[in-house]
Amino acid sequence: MDRRLHQVFHPASVAVTGASPFKSGQLFLDSILASGYHGKVYAINSRGEEISGMQAYRSVADLPGPVDYLICCLPAQAVPQLIRDCATKQVKVVSIFTAGFAESGTQEGGRLEAEVAALARQTGVRVIGPNCLGAYCPASGLSFTADFPRETGKVSYACQSGGNSVYVTRAAAYRGVRFSKVLSYGNACDINECELLEYFAQDKETEIVALYIEGVCDGQRFFKALRELCEQKPVVVLKGGYTASGAETAASHTGALAGSDSVFDQLLHQTGAIRVYSLEELVDMLVALDKLPDLDGNRVGIFGGGGGASVLATDDWAGAGFVLPPLPGPARDKLRGMVSTEAGLILRNPLDLSSFAYSEGFYGLIKDLLTLDDFVDFSVIHIGFGQAAWFSTSVFDSEINLFRDAVARLQGQVNTPLIMVMQYLISGWDWNKGIEELQRGLAEAGVPVFYTMSSAAKTMARLLRFCERRRLRREEADIQA
Amino acid sequence: MDRRLHQVFHPASVAVTGASPFKSGQLFLDSILASGYHGKVYAINSRGEEISGMQAYRSVADLPGPVDYLICCLPAQAVPQLIRDCATKQVKVVSIFTAGFAESGTQEGGRLEAEVAALARQTGVRVIGPNCLGAYCPASGLSFTADFPRETGKVSYACQSGGNSVYVTRAAAYRGVRFSKVLSYGNACDINECELLEYFAQDKETEIVALYIEGVCDGQRFFKALRELCEQKPVVVLKGGYTASGAETAASHTGALAGSDSVFDQLLHQTGAIRVYSLEELVDMLVALDKLPDLDGNRVGIFGGGGGASVLATDDWAGAGFVLPPLPGPARDKLRGMVSTEAGLILRNPLDLSSFAYSEGFYGLIKDLLTLDDFVDFSVIHIGFGQAAWFSTSVFDSEINLFRDAVARLQGQVNTPLIMVMQYLISGWDWNKGIEELQRGLAEAGVPVFYTMSSAAKTMARLLRFCERRRLRREEADIQA
C-alpha cells in the first residue's frame, strides 16, 4: 500500500501557510483546531504574527519540528518555491488551495501548474490540487470545515470540486452517513482520481466509494482502476460536464477534458459503477448503500400515506419498475376490523392509514404483515407532513418521539429492509424544528430517509440493479471456482 | 355564470354538522373560525352541546337562519337524510367530508353515493364530494385549514384529493403564490372537474388553473372544457394513476376510472395544458406561472454558484434544452479587474463569483450585464448554502437582508425575468432559520425560488414550451382575424 497516500489522511503534524487574519488560511487553521485533530498544528505567515491564539512562524524553514501535511494559501506565483522549501523540510504532502493555475486558461497559469507537477515528481513531495480543499479524515481529526462529524464511517469520497465535496459530505452526514476519507483534489496535477481509486480498493476502512469527476487524466488507467474497485466495493459516480456545454464549463473549472459522454457512459456501465446525475442523487445513493443490506427483489410495500399521496406513490414506484403486491387476505380482514370508515382509507398496498399512522396499532400491524408473510422485499413508511389539513403543534411534539421509536423498533423486528419517505415541506412552520429532530433521530437509529417519493424510487431502482448485477457476478465466480 | 358554483366559494353563512369535540367536525369549525370567515357560522351536533365556544344546534331544521354552505361530518348512512333536510332548509351547497361511499368498493357504499347524487339532482342542493375537504376561498374567509393565507391571488385549483389539495396550496403559498379558489372535490358525485373547469374559464378572478385528477366523469365534456379554458388561461394538470398500478390505487381512492394514459396524454397535449408528474412539479410550475412574465427565448445566464456547482448547473440547463451564451467581451474584461484569482473563479456563463456573491459589486455587475447587452432571455441567481466550506452564522445573519434586498432590487431594474435557485440543504444547522427567512423575504418580493437546479430547469423548459405555443396560437388568430 502507498504509504504516502496513507499520510494524506493520517498526518502526524499539519501546517497552514498563508495563515493571516481573516484570510482563507485562517479558515483552514480554525477548521483543523475545531475538528479535534490529534497531531501537532503550526501556522505560517510572512510577518510571524499571532493567529487564532497561536504564534505563527515566518516560513516553512522556521518550523521547529517535522510536518507531514501542509496547506498552502499563498498566491500561485509563490507555490513552486514553496514546494522546494517543503522538499528541504521533508514535508510529505502539500494541499494547494490556491487557484489561478491551468483552470484559468492563461499561459502563465498553465506554466505554473506544469512547474508544480514537475517539482512534485522530482522532489517526491506529494501534491493535492491545486485549486482544492484537501483532506477530511475523522479518524485523525483532519478536516477542512468545522462542522463535519468527528465519527468515522464506511464511505470514502474523491471529489474534483471543493464545493461539491462540502455539499455531499454535509448532506449525507445529516442523514446518518459517516465518512472514512474525503479528498477534494481539484486540478489533480499530482495525486489524481486513478491513484485514489487504487488506494480506496486497498484501504480496509473504505467500504463504499463516491466519486465526483469532471475529467480523467488517463482513461485506460482510470477504467482499469474503477473496474477492479467495483469488483470489491460499490462505487457511485457523478460526472460533471456530461453535456457539451457542461464540458466547456468543466474545462474552465478544473482544466478537465471531459471527452465523449456516450463513450464514458458505456465504459462506466462495463465497470459496474452506479451512475448518478446530481449532488442530490449522489447523496440519496450513499444513504441507500450505507444503510441498507442487499435487496432481493422488486416487491415493495408502502405504508402510511394519505389517499392521493398513495395514488401518486404507486405511480412513482410502478414507474420505476417495482411491483406492489396485494395485501394478503388475512391482513386485510384484520384491518377492516381496526379502522373506521370515516376517512377514505385504502386497505390495499399502498396501505393508507393516515388517520392512525402514528399509533402503536399501526406499527403492530405492519410488523405482522412483514414478519408473518412473504409479502414484500422491502417497505416504505411514508409520512407526508405537508398533506395534513389539521395539525396540532403540541400533539406533534409529544408524538414525535413515539413515532421515531416505533419506526426504529420496527426496523429491528422485521427481516426485510425498511426506508422512510419524509415528504418534507420547506416552510416557516413552527413544527419544522420537530421534523428536523425526527429526521435526526431516525438517521441516528440507522433508518434511511428520503425527501420525495420519486427520488426514493429512483434510488432504490439503482440499488436493486446494482445488487442483481453483483449477485450474478458472484454466482458466475462460484461456477468458475 | 352558474350562481350556485359562485356560492360554493362565497357563501353568506356556513354550518358544520357532526361538530363534536375532538372530531373532524370540530377541526373544520375551528379552521373556519381561524380564517376570518366573513359570514355567519353555525355548529350542529346531536346533543346540542357547546363546541369551540359556540352553542351548537341539534339539527339542520333547528338552525335559526338560512345556510348557504354546510359541511357534513356525519356517518355515510346518515347523509341521504341530511341532503333531504338541507333541501327543506334551502341549504345551497353541502360539502361531504365523510368517506365510505363508492371509493370503498362495497355495494352499500356505491348505493349510498348513487342515492346522494340522485338527491342532489332532484332537490337542487349542490354536493361537493363525498370524501373531500371542500372549499378554500380567501376572499370570503372560507377555509378547511387554519394556516392557509388570508390574501387572495391568481391561482384556482381543483383537486380530487384532500391531502394533495393541502400540500400544493401550502407549499405554493410559502413560495409567494396566492390562490383565488381551491376545491377539494373527492368522489365528484355532483360537482365535478368539468363544471369546475367551465366555471374557472368564466371566473374573472382566476388567471391560472391547477388540476389534480384521478379520473374523468365525462371524457368528451372534460376535453372540451379544458380546451376552451386553455385558450384563455394557463392550466397545469397532474394526473394521479398514470401507471396501471396507480390506476388501481386511484379506483380505491376516489372510485375513479383512470383509462388509458397514452390516450389521455395525447388529448391533453392537444388542449395545450401543461402536464406535470408530481406534487413538487405542480408547485414549481405554479411558482413560475404566477411570478414570471412570458419567456421570449431559451438563452439563460447563470450567476453566483461555485465552480463544481456551475459545471453541474450547465449540464442541467443545457440538458433541458437551454443555451448559455458566452459573456460579452467588455463585461469579461471588467470582471478580470474586479476579482482576485485566489479561488478558482469561472469568468464565463455560468459566472462563478462565489467569493463575493453577496456583495453590492456583484449585483451592480449583473445589472450591467442584463441591462446593457441583449445577453440572455432570463437569468438564474444560484445560492448553494450547502457548498460553503466556511460559514459564520453572525456574518450570515447580518448579510441576509442585504442579499434579499439586492436580489429584489435587481429584479426591478432589469428587463428580463429573474429566478433564484436556493439549493436548500435540509439540516439541523442554526442558520436554517435564516435561510427560511431569506426565502420568505424573496417570495414576498415576488422572486420565484426553486430548490434544485434540475427542478428549476425542468420547470422553465415547460414554461418556455407553453409560451412558445401560446405565441404561435395568438399569431395564427391574428392572421385569421
XYZ file of C-alpha atoms in Angstrom, chain A residues 23-24 27-28 31 73 97-100 103 131 133 144-147 161-164 166-167 170-171 174 212 214 238-243 245-250 252-253 277-280 307-312 314-316 318-319 324 341-346 348-350 385-391 423-429 431-433 436 439-440 451-453, chain B residues 23-24 27-28 31 73 97-100 103 131 133 144-147 161-164 166-167 170-171 174 212 214 238-243 245-250 252-253 277-280 307-312 314-316 318-319 324 336 341-346 348-350 385-390 423-429 431-433 436 439-440 451-453:
180
model
C -7.934 35.129 5.050
C -8.642 31.591 3.808
C -10.358 29.440 7.992
C -8.354 26.267 7.260
C -11.313 24.196 10.894
C -2.942 29.519 0.752
C -5.951 25.749 -2.036
C -4.651 28.493 -4.346
C -6.264 28.761 -7.811
C -5.101 30.586 -10.925
C -8.034 26.114 -14.937
C -7.479 24.613 -6.588
C -9.797 21.932 -0.212
C -11.329 21.498 6.029
C -14.602 22.580 7.665
C -15.540 22.974 11.299
C -18.911 21.200 11.124
C -14.732 20.176 -6.777
C -14.365 21.843 -3.382
C -17.983 22.982 -3.052
C -19.303 19.606 -4.188
C -18.616 20.009 1.113
C -22.236 19.655 -0.023
C -22.567 17.580 4.876
C -25.905 16.471 3.375
C -27.036 14.835 8.279
C -17.226 13.369 -8.456
C -15.051 16.436 -14.378
C -21.204 11.713 -10.648
C -19.602 13.128 -13.784
C -19.764 16.915 -14.147
C -19.755 18.165 -17.728
C -21.793 15.390 -19.344
C -23.382 17.800 -21.820
C -21.845 22.947 -22.684
C -21.122 21.421 -19.295
C -17.833 20.090 -20.618
C -16.819 23.621 -21.607
C -17.606 24.874 -18.109
C -15.634 21.969 -16.630
C -12.740 26.402 -17.055
C -13.240 24.956 -13.615
C -26.663 12.904 -12.317
C -26.821 15.409 -9.469
C -25.484 16.062 -5.985
C -28.904 15.226 -4.562
C -55.234 8.689 -0.333
C -53.968 10.996 -3.071
C -50.403 10.508 -1.829
C -50.875 6.738 -2.162
C -52.060 7.076 -5.744
C -49.017 9.181 -6.676
C -47.980 3.902 -6.698
C -47.189 5.756 -9.928
C -43.684 6.591 -8.688
C -44.524 1.250 -10.529
C -42.954 3.755 -12.916
C -46.815 -3.589 -5.315
C -64.645 4.310 7.530
C -64.960 7.995 8.348
C -61.965 9.000 6.227
C -61.481 7.211 2.928
C -58.772 4.664 3.759
C -57.277 2.432 1.112
C -54.549 -2.376 -0.066
C -50.944 -1.691 -0.971
C -50.199 1.244 -0.557
C -46.349 16.322 6.754
C -47.442 18.858 4.168
C -50.611 16.911 3.385
C -52.170 17.096 6.839
C -55.047 19.575 6.897
C -55.102 19.827 10.659
C -52.034 19.870 12.737
C -42.081 14.412 2.241
C -40.502 17.420 3.814
C -42.345 20.653 3.249
C -39.921 23.536 3.291
C -41.808 26.197 5.175
C -41.596 28.565 8.075
C -43.791 26.488 10.347
C -43.044 22.358 13.664
C -40.251 22.305 11.078
C -37.896 22.083 14.020
C -35.683 18.073 11.715
C -35.103 13.054 10.872
C -32.005 13.287 13.009
C -37.375 13.529 0.867
C -39.587 12.692 -2.091
C -41.268 9.524 -3.328
C -63.843 15.016 15.946
C -63.226 16.152 12.365
C -61.407 20.756 13.120
C -63.498 22.109 10.216
C -60.461 26.233 10.670
C -69.045 15.031 9.034
C -66.171 15.050 4.276
C -67.491 11.557 5.083
C -65.980 8.649 3.183
C -67.209 5.061 2.798
C -64.463 4.501 -3.263
C -64.763 12.081 0.593
C -62.331 18.748 2.233
C -60.612 23.963 5.588
C -57.280 24.568 7.358
C -56.255 27.225 9.841
C -52.917 28.104 8.214
C -57.582 14.503 -3.252
C -57.839 16.202 0.120
C -54.195 15.743 1.129
C -52.954 16.849 -2.277
C -53.489 20.837 1.261
C -49.894 20.093 0.192
C -49.459 25.233 1.474
C -46.183 24.671 -0.401
C -44.935 29.571 1.218
C -55.238 17.215 -9.779
C -57.533 10.686 -10.823
C -51.329 16.412 -12.522
C -52.995 13.084 -13.248
C -52.807 10.519 -10.433
C -52.890 6.905 -11.590
C -50.934 7.257 -14.820
C -49.385 3.813 -14.424
C -50.863 0.045 -10.780
C -51.519 3.682 -9.951
C -54.869 3.480 -11.738
C -55.860 0.557 -9.465
C -54.976 2.594 -6.393
C -56.936 5.552 -7.768
C -59.807 2.584 -4.410
C -59.240 6.206 -3.521
C -45.915 14.287 -12.721
C -45.629 15.038 -9.017
C -46.859 17.444 -6.363
C -43.403 19.045 -6.264
C -17.081 26.030 -9.583
C -18.394 22.482 -9.362
C -21.916 23.818 -8.923
C -21.505 25.804 -12.151
C -20.420 22.709 -14.059
C -23.467 20.750 -12.867
C -24.554 23.918 -17.068
C -25.407 20.247 -17.508
C -28.862 20.772 -16.001
C -28.139 22.507 -21.408
C -29.745 19.110 -20.815
C -25.767 29.556 -22.187
C -11.000 40.425 -14.610
C -7.542 34.784 -8.542
C -7.167 33.215 -5.123
C -10.194 30.982 -5.513
C -10.793 29.454 -8.929
C -13.499 31.675 -10.395
C -15.083 30.937 -13.736
C -17.868 32.927 -18.235
C -21.511 31.833 -18.148
C -22.183 30.401 -15.536
C -25.660 27.222 1.002
C -24.602 23.621 1.450
C -21.482 24.128 -0.663
C -19.819 26.745 1.529
C -16.909 25.265 3.482
C -16.750 28.120 5.946
C -30.057 24.793 -3.135
C -31.547 24.256 0.252
C -29.678 21.823 2.443
C -32.072 20.163 4.818
C -30.107 20.044 8.033
C -30.193 20.964 11.674
C -27.967 23.999 11.314
C -28.680 29.163 10.075
C -31.537 27.157 8.524
C -33.848 29.655 10.176
C -36.143 30.254 5.637
C -36.819 32.611 1.132
C -39.859 34.205 2.689
C -34.829 24.280 -4.551
C -32.699 22.401 -7.064
C -31.096 23.311 -10.381
